[in-house]
CSV table of C-alpha atoms in Angstrom, one decimal:
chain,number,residue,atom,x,y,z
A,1,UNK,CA,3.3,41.4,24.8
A,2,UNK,CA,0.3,41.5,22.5
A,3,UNK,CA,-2.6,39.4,23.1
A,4,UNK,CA,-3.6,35.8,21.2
A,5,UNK,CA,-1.8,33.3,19.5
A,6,UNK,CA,2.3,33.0,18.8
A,7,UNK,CA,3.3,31.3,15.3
A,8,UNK,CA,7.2,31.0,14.3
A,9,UNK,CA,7.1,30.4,11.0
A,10,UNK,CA,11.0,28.9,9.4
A,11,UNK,CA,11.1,29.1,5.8
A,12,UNK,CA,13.3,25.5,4.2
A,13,UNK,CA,14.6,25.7,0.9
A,14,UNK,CA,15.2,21.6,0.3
A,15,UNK,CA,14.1,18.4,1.7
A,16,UNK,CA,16.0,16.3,4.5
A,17,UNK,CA,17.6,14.7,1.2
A,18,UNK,CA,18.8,18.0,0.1
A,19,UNK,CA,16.3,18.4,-2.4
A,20,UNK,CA,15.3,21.9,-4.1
A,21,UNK,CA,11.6,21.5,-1.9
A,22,UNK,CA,10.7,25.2,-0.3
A,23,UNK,CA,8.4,24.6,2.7
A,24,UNK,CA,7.5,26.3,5.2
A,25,UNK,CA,7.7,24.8,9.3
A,26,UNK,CA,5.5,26.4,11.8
A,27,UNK,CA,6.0,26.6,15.6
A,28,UNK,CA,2.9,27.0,17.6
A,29,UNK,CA,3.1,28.0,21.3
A,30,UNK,CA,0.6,26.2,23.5
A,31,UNK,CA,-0.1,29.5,25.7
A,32,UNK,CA,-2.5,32.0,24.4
A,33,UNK,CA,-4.4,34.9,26.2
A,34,UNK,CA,-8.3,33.8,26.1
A,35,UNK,CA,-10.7,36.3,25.0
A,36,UNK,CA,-11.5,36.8,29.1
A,37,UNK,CA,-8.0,38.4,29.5
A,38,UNK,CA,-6.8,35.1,31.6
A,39,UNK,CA,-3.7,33.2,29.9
A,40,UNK,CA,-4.4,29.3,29.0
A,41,UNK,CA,-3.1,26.5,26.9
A,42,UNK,CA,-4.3,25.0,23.5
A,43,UNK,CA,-5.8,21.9,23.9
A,44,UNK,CA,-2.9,19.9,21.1
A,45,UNK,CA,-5.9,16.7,20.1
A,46,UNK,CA,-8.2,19.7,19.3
A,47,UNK,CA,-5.4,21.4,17.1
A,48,UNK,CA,-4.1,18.2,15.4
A,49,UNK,CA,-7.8,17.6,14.7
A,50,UNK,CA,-7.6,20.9,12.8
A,51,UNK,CA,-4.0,20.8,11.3
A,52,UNK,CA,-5.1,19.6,7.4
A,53,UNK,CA,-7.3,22.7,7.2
A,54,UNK,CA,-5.0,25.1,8.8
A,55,UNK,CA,-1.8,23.7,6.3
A,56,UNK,CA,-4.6,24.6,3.9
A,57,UNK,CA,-5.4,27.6,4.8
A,58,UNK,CA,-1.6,28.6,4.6
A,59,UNK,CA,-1.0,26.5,1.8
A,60,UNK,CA,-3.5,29.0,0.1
A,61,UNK,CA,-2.5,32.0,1.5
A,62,UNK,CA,1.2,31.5,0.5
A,63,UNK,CA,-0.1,30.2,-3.0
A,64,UNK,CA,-2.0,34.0,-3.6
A,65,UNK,CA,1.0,35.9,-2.3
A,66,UNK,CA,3.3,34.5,-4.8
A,67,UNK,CA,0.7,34.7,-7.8
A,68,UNK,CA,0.2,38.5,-6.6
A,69,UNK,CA,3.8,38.8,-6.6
A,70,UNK,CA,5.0,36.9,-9.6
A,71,UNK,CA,2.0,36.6,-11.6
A,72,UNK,CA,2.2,32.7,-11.0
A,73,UNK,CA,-0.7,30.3,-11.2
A,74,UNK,CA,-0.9,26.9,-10.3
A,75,UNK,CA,-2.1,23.5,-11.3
A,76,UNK,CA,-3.3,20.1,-9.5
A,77,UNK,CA,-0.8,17.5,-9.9
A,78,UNK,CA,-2.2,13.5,-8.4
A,79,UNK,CA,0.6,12.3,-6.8
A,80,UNK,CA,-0.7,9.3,-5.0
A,81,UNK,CA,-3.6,7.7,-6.6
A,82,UNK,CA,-6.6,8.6,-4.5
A,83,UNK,CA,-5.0,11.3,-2.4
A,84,UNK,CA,-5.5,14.5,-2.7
A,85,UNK,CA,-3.7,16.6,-5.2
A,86,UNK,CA,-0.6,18.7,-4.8
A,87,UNK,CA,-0.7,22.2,-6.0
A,88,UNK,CA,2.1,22.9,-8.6
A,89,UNK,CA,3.4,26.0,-10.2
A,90,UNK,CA,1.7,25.9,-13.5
A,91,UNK,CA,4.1,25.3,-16.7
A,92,UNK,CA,6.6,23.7,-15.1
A,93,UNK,CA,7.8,20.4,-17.1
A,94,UNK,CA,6.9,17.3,-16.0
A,95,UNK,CA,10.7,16.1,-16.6
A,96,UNK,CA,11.9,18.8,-14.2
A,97,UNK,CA,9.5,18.0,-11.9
A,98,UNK,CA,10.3,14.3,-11.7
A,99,UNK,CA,14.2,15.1,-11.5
C-alpha cells in the first residue's frame, strides 16, 4: 500500500432527475499515513472547512484537462444572483442550456 491520502473518484453523467449534468463524486477515506510513518484519521470539521477550495481546485483541474484535450474554453454564467458563478463550456446556446 502506498503512503498518503485515498480519493475514489465516480464519474455521473445526469442529475438525480435524469438530466444530461456530468459530475464528478469523490470518496475520501478518513485514514491516511502521516508524514511520521504512523497511520491516523482526518479530522472531517477541518476538511469540510476546506471542501469549496478543494471542488475548486478539481473543478479547475478537470476544466484544463478538457480544454487541453478538446480545445474547449469556458465562460462564467451567474446562476443565482449574488452567488458565485458557474463555469460553462463556452459557445454553448443559452436555449440549450436552459432546456
Amino acid at each position: 500500500m502506498k503512503d498518503g491520502l485515498i480519493v475514489a473518484v465516480f464519474r455521473h453523467y445526469e442529475s438525480r432527475a435524469g438530466q444530461p449534468l456530468l459530475h464528478d463524486r469523490a470518496l475520501v477515506s478518513i485514514r491516511a499515513r502521516r508524514p511520521d510513518g504512523k497511520w491516523g484519521k482526518l479530522s472531517a470539521d477541518l476538511m469540510l472547512e476546506h471542501i469549496v477550495a478543494a471542488g475548486t481546485l478539481y473543478t479547475l483541474h478537470f476544466m484544463e484537462e478538457v480544454s487541453a484535450r478538446l480545445g474547449w474554453a469556458w465562460t462564467p454564467r451567474e446562476v443565482t444572483p449574488g452567488r458565485r458563478p458557474v463555469m460553462e463550456i463556452a459557445g454553448i446556446d443559452q436555449r440549450l442550456i436552459g432546456w
